[in-house]
Tab-separated table of C-alpha atoms in Angstrom:
chain	number	residue	atom	x	y	z
A	1	MET	CA	11.412	15.775	-5.394
A	2	LEU	CA	8.691	17.980	-3.934
A	3	VAL	CA	5.120	16.439	-4.403
A	4	LYS	CA	1.713	17.697	-3.287
A	5	THR	CA	-1.110	15.314	-3.517
A	6	LYS	CA	-4.155	14.043	-1.810
A	7	ALA	CA	-3.232	10.958	0.357
A	8	ILE	CA	-5.560	8.245	2.120
A	9	VAL	CA	-3.884	7.030	5.415
A	10	ILE	CA	-3.659	3.020	5.288
A	11	SER	CA	-1.812	2.102	8.493
A	12	THR	CA	0.520	3.615	11.225
A	13	LEU	CA	3.189	2.132	13.116
A	14	LYS	CA	4.691	3.426	16.245
A	15	PHE	CA	8.612	3.628	16.148
A	16	GLN	CA	10.394	3.916	19.285
A	17	GLU	CA	8.686	6.336	21.837
A	18	LYS	CA	7.593	9.252	19.908
A	19	SER	CA	7.578	8.603	16.259
A	20	LEU	CA	5.635	6.964	13.641
A	21	ILE	CA	5.762	5.151	10.174
A	22	VAL	CA	2.792	6.058	8.275
A	23	LYS	CA	1.733	4.057	4.971
A	24	CYS	CA	-0.324	6.261	2.730
A	25	PHE	CA	-2.036	5.521	-0.808
A	26	THR	CA	-1.168	8.698	-2.526
A	27	GLN	CA	-3.318	9.784	-5.400
A	28	SER	CA	-0.095	10.843	-7.382
A	29	HIS	CA	2.581	8.064	-6.618
A	30	GLY	CA	0.452	5.025	-5.164
A	31	LEU	CA	1.525	3.685	-2.054
A	32	LYS	CA	4.276	5.476	-0.017
A	33	SER	CA	5.610	5.171	3.599
A	34	TYR	CA	6.661	8.149	5.686
A	35	PHE	CA	8.447	8.613	8.553
A	36	VAL	CA	7.001	11.165	11.131
A	37	ARG	CA	9.426	12.089	13.995
A	38	ASP	CA	8.000	13.337	17.286
A	39	ALA	CA	4.560	12.468	16.300
A	40	PHE	CA	3.225	12.213	19.944
A	41	SER	CA	5.319	15.003	21.347
A	42	GLY	CA	3.494	17.892	20.020
A	43	LYS	CA	6.504	19.702	19.042
A	44	LYS	CA	5.207	19.664	15.203
A	45	ASN	CA	1.636	20.726	15.353
A	46	ASN	CA	1.367	20.147	11.492
A	47	GLN	CA	2.385	16.416	11.923
A	48	LYS	CA	0.418	15.674	15.028
A	49	ILE	CA	-1.041	11.936	15.501
A	50	ALA	CA	-4.545	13.052	15.003
A	51	TYR	CA	-3.981	13.324	11.277
A	52	PHE	CA	-3.159	9.745	10.946
A	53	GLN	CA	-6.405	7.905	11.922
A	54	SER	CA	-7.452	4.949	9.690
A	55	LEU	CA	-8.583	6.158	6.195
A	56	SER	CA	-8.279	9.750	6.767
A	57	ILE	CA	-8.049	11.720	3.695
A	58	LEU	CA	-4.962	14.259	3.695
A	59	GLU	CA	-3.548	16.942	1.637
A	60	ILE	CA	0.127	16.510	1.863
A	61	GLU	CA	3.345	18.280	0.687
A	62	ALA	CA	6.177	15.703	0.918
A	63	VAL	CA	9.760	15.133	-0.227
A	64	HIS	CA	10.002	11.968	-2.190
A	65	LYS	CA	13.412	10.682	-2.898
A	66	ASN	CA	12.131	7.346	-4.327
A	67	LYS	CA	14.937	5.329	-3.374
A	68	GLY	CA	12.925	2.828	-1.649
A	69	THR	CA	13.458	4.251	1.833
A	70	LEU	CA	10.972	6.064	3.984
A	71	GLU	CA	9.740	9.680	2.630
A	72	HIS	CA	9.157	12.678	4.793
A	73	PHE	CA	6.114	15.042	5.152
A	74	LYS	CA	6.622	18.760	4.712
A	75	GLU	CA	3.111	19.952	5.186
A	76	ILE	CA	-0.184	18.084	6.150
A	77	LYS	CA	-3.527	19.111	6.346
A	78	THR	CA	-6.981	17.494	6.332
A	79	ALA	CA	-8.423	17.395	2.878
A	80	ILE	CA	-11.690	16.148	3.633
A	81	PRO	CA	-12.852	16.424	7.454
A	82	PHE	CA	-15.055	13.313	8.391
A	83	GLN	CA	-17.869	14.194	10.707
A	84	THR	CA	-19.457	11.013	11.612
A	85	ILE	CA	-16.861	8.371	11.125
A	86	PRO	CA	-14.779	9.116	14.152
A	87	LEU	CA	-17.712	9.148	16.400
A	88	ASP	CA	-19.768	6.265	15.182
A	89	ILE	CA	-18.642	2.855	16.653
A	90	VAL	CA	-20.018	0.973	13.547
A	91	LYS	CA	-18.454	3.241	11.010
A	92	SER	CA	-15.084	3.607	12.857
A	93	THR	CA	-14.807	-0.043	13.161
A	94	MET	CA	-15.551	-0.595	9.412
A	95	VAL	CA	-12.934	1.761	8.528
A	96	LEU	CA	-10.355	0.146	10.761
A	97	PHE	CA	-11.387	-3.136	9.086
A	98	LEU	CA	-11.192	-1.665	5.748
A	99	SER	CA	-7.692	-0.022	6.107
A	100	GLU	CA	-6.407	-3.576	7.135
A	101	ILE	CA	-7.895	-5.006	3.969
A	102	LEU	CA	-6.178	-2.276	1.873
A	103	HIS	CA	-2.809	-2.592	3.813
A	104	HIS	CA	-2.575	-6.223	2.802
A	105	ALA	CA	-4.153	-5.795	-0.879
A	106	ILE	CA	-2.345	-2.867	-2.268
A	107	HIS	CA	1.306	-3.159	-2.839
A	108	GLU	CA	2.223	-1.238	-5.919
A	109	GLU	CA	3.993	1.910	-5.721
A	110	GLU	CA	2.586	3.335	-8.704
A	111	LYS	CA	-0.278	5.799	-9.402
A	112	ASN	CA	-3.758	4.099	-9.567
A	113	ASP	CA	-5.862	7.428	-9.810
A	114	ASP	CA	-9.197	5.412	-10.444
A	115	LEU	CA	-8.633	3.327	-7.176
A	116	PHE	CA	-7.954	6.627	-5.352
A	117	GLN	CA	-11.078	8.243	-6.561
A	118	TYR	CA	-13.301	5.390	-5.899
A	119	LEU	CA	-12.020	5.215	-2.209
A	120	GLU	CA	-12.213	8.872	-1.472
A	121	ALA	CA	-15.981	9.016	-2.980
A	122	ALA	CA	-16.783	5.963	-0.978
A	123	LEU	CA	-15.421	7.262	2.365
A	124	GLN	CA	-17.520	10.373	1.784
A	125	TRP	CA	-20.443	8.344	1.095
A	126	LEU	CA	-19.891	6.476	4.457
A	127	ASP	CA	-19.536	9.687	6.298
A	128	THR	CA	-22.774	11.246	5.352
A	129	HIS	CA	-25.060	8.267	5.169
A	130	SER	CA	-26.739	6.207	8.035
A	131	GLU	CA	-27.869	2.941	6.391
A	132	ILE	CA	-24.394	1.339	5.921
A	133	SER	CA	-24.835	-2.313	6.963
A	134	ASN	CA	-23.367	-3.674	3.646
A	135	PHE	CA	-20.692	-0.693	3.076
A	136	HIS	CA	-17.830	-2.909	3.837
A	137	LEU	CA	-18.993	-5.878	1.595
A	138	ILE	CA	-19.610	-3.489	-1.286
A	139	LEU	CA	-16.253	-1.898	-0.894
A	140	MET	CA	-14.396	-5.136	-0.816
A	141	LEU	CA	-16.056	-6.338	-3.989
A	142	GLU	CA	-15.645	-3.165	-5.837
A	143	ILE	CA	-12.067	-2.827	-4.927
A	144	THR	CA	-11.252	-6.105	-6.928
A	145	LYS	CA	-12.168	-4.368	-10.154
A	146	PHE	CA	-9.023	-1.961	-9.621
A	147	LEU	CA	-6.974	-5.090	-8.390
A	148	GLY	CA	-7.670	-7.251	-11.492
A	149	PHE	CA	-9.768	-10.099	-9.974
A	150	TYR	CA	-13.503	-8.578	-10.053
A	151	PRO	CA	-15.920	-11.621	-10.651
A	152	ASP	CA	-16.672	-12.309	-14.408
A	153	THR	CA	-20.314	-11.899	-14.573
A	154	THR	CA	-20.704	-13.027	-18.325
A	155	ASP	CA	-22.487	-16.294	-16.944
A	156	GLN	CA	-24.076	-14.906	-13.828
A	157	ASN	CA	-27.051	-17.086	-14.683
A	158	LEU	CA	-25.075	-20.312	-13.902
A	159	PRO	CA	-25.397	-21.696	-10.327
A	160	PHE	CA	-21.885	-22.212	-8.919
A	161	PHE	CA	-19.173	-19.446	-8.605
A	162	ASP	CA	-15.598	-20.824	-8.828
A	163	MET	CA	-13.136	-18.860	-6.504
A	164	ASN	CA	-10.190	-19.638	-8.190
A	165	GLU	CA	-11.108	-19.022	-11.533
A	166	GLY	CA	-13.436	-16.061	-10.657
A	167	VAL	CA	-16.223	-17.313	-13.017
A	168	PHE	CA	-19.843	-18.847	-12.671
A	169	SER	CA	-20.184	-22.299	-14.027
A	170	LEU	CA	-22.686	-25.091	-14.434
A	171	PHE	CA	-20.750	-27.342	-12.283
A	172	GLN	CA	-19.524	-27.232	-8.766
A	173	ALA	CA	-15.649	-27.544	-8.671
A	174	MET	CA	-13.350	-28.250	-5.459
A	175	SER	CA	-12.928	-24.360	-5.429
A	176	SER	CA	-16.636	-23.566	-6.059
A	177	LEU	CA	-19.091	-21.660	-3.570
A	178	SER	CA	-22.398	-23.753	-2.802
A	179	GLU	CA	-25.373	-22.744	-4.683
A	180	HIS	CA	-26.617	-20.786	-1.763
A	181	GLN	CA	-23.433	-18.892	-1.311
A	182	SER	CA	-23.285	-18.292	-4.975
A	183	ASP	CA	-26.605	-16.867	-4.974
A	184	LEU	CA	-25.643	-14.447	-2.102
A	185	LEU	CA	-22.659	-13.358	-4.142
A	186	LYS	CA	-24.916	-12.529	-7.062
A	187	LYS	CA	-27.033	-10.302	-5.065
A	188	LEU	CA	-24.112	-8.548	-3.680
A	189	ILE	CA	-22.700	-7.943	-7.162
A	190	ASP	CA	-25.976	-6.124	-8.153
A	191	LEU	CA	-25.909	-4.102	-4.931
A	192	LYS	CA	-24.802	-0.281	-5.184
A	193	LEU	CA	-24.141	1.973	-2.213
A	194	ASP	CA	-27.403	3.695	-2.649
A	195	SER	CA	-29.378	0.411	-2.713
A	196	GLU	CA	-31.543	-0.877	-0.026
A	197	GLN	CA	-29.142	-1.656	2.570
A	198	LYS	CA	-31.229	-4.233	4.330
A	199	VAL	CA	-31.323	-6.528	1.597
A	200	PHE	CA	-29.248	-9.290	3.603
A	201	GLN	CA	-29.645	-10.691	7.119
A	202	VAL	CA	-27.032	-10.743	9.697
A	203	ALA	CA	-26.040	-14.420	9.017
A	204	GLU	CA	-25.990	-13.700	5.285
A	205	ARG	CA	-23.411	-10.796	5.684
A	206	GLN	CA	-21.247	-13.130	7.656
A	207	ILE	CA	-21.245	-15.581	5.001
A	208	LEU	CA	-20.397	-12.832	2.288
A	209	LEU	CA	-17.753	-11.365	4.443
A	210	LYS	CA	-15.915	-15.017	4.653
A	211	ILE	CA	-16.482	-15.313	1.141
A	212	LEU	CA	-14.954	-12.050	0.264
A	213	ILE	CA	-11.887	-12.794	2.529
A	214	ASP	CA	-11.399	-16.155	1.274
A	215	TYR	CA	-11.522	-14.735	-2.455
A	216	TYR	CA	-8.939	-12.187	-1.654
A	217	SER	CA	-6.781	-15.069	-0.207
A	218	PHE	CA	-7.341	-16.974	-3.447
A	219	HIS	CA	-5.928	-13.897	-5.630
A	220	LEU	CA	-3.630	-11.996	-3.525
A	221	ASP	CA	-0.206	-13.766	-2.453
A	222	GLY	CA	0.472	-13.212	1.056
A	223	PHE	CA	-3.103	-11.917	1.892
A	224	LYS	CA	-3.740	-12.070	5.748
A	225	LYS	CA	-7.040	-12.004	7.546
A	226	PRO	CA	-7.627	-8.832	9.368
A	227	LYS	CA	-6.971	-8.675	13.077
A	228	SER	CA	-9.965	-6.512	13.481
A	229	LEU	CA	-12.378	-9.166	11.758
A	230	GLU	CA	-13.657	-10.477	15.116
A	231	ILE	CA	-14.413	-6.938	16.215
A	232	LEU	CA	-16.420	-6.310	12.923
A	233	ARG	CA	-18.494	-9.552	13.655
A	234	GLU	CA	-19.220	-8.477	17.182
A	235	ILE	CA	-20.351	-5.195	15.899
A	236	PHE	CA	-22.888	-6.713	13.215
A	237	SER	CA	-24.047	-9.826	15.501
């Protein structure tokens, strides 16, 4: 089946000397993996390695056999060329980190147009703004809406957040955050991309980052801590 769709690059894996396996989150069919022959050789200018940077947004034409095997691109072009992300060390590190988060969080080979559109809009926001210190935290929290475990804010006035149940409660359980940690999470829940970005201090962002990674671990089987986590911490220290 010939498919034309937008796709966000989630991860790449070098195969042998010259080829790549590229995992993409497509707008039309969810998660798909593609085999790119001779990606490093320059023989196919329309499938060169430069297209496959973390979270690049592509316009692809591909052959989908839908047999559980690797698919193949027919044509590729950049859908939304980023102007600042590749040149800004903070933004590029964020993108690398978030691509790892998505790699471990998204598993379904099914269409999720709402998630795709949110990611596309958020990445464009990142590329066009300079105050971005909370971007990765906001994105990680917002993604949980689409994955089915966004915190229940019904009783957000209560002091403790239970990581296992995903609710705020009056009493502190074994799986609950401290009152201070819960307050930080409440502030993050109320934050939007266009909010004042300097609402947290460095140490508070580090606390929230750990909370979110632990929260993902509670709710996603097999979720792994991103390898780029330490790099991200260094950037924001």
